[in-house]
Amino acid sequence: MAHFLAKLAAVGGGTAAAGGGIVAGASSVFGSQGEPSEKPKVKNHVEETPPVAPTPKESAPESSCIVWEAEDPKGTPNNRSFKKLLEKYKSKDDFFQKWGDGSDRPMQNGFKDEIEKACKGTNDKKNVDGRVYVWWMSSSNKWIYAGDMHDGNHKWEEEISDKPSA
């Protein structure tokens, strides 16, 4: 047996130099006294992981987009401010439902899309922490969304005392 191990060591050494590992493998088969040892039995343990439910993309600004109807601020762009908030809509859809086709103040073409983009904060349209401020310009009979009224993080409902109770 000793002769076998010596040969195995000589051949295994060459193999190990070439990247093999026969000696290590063979020596684990035999115990320290040259007797075959029993290989430990290892159960194949496959750990199951529960499937992870995909989480929907967060669209907080859009889904929680609050629309405030304000009184016409008058003045010129970048030189005006709201003085009175008239009504709060918990969502853009609530606003669209009230002022859609057939209402006495219907939305003109493109206005709904403008509000959608403002709620998402896309295409240079802005909101302030999920709030969009609009007003009805009675002289033109149309709804107005103005980007300048969304600059400077104005939370108009916190700055204006003349507003409906939430």
Coordinates of C-alpha atoms in Angstrom, one line a residue, residues 21-22 27 32-33 37 43 52-53 63 66 75 77 79 82 88 104-106 118 121 137 139 145 154-155 158 165-166:
G21 CA -5.7 17.6 -7.5
I22 CA -5.6 13.8 -7.5
S27 CA -5.9 11.0 0.4
S32 CA -4.5 8.3 8.3
Q33 CA -3.6 4.6 8.6
S37 CA -12.6 5.8 5.4
K43 CA -27.7 15.5 1.6
V52 CA -40.9 37.8 -4.7
A53 CA -43.9 39.7 -5.8
S63 CA -51.1 59.2 -8.0
I66 CA -53.7 67.3 -5.7
G75 CA -50.6 90.3 -13.0
P77 CA -45.8 85.9 -15.4
N79 CA -44.9 88.9 -11.1
F82 CA -52.4 83.7 -5.6
K88 CA -59.1 71.5 -3.4
D104 CA -70.0 75.2 -17.5
R105 CA -66.2 75.6 -17.5
P106 CA -64.9 72.8 -19.8
A118 CA -47.5 68.7 -14.4
G121 CA -43.3 66.6 -13.5
M137 CA -59.7 82.9 -16.5
S139 CA -62.1 86.9 -19.6
Y145 CA -51.9 76.3 -15.7
H154 CA -44.6 77.7 -3.1
K155 CA -47.1 75.7 -1.1
E158 CA -49.7 77.1 3.6
S165 CA -61.3 74.2 4.9
A166 CA -59.8 70.8 3.8

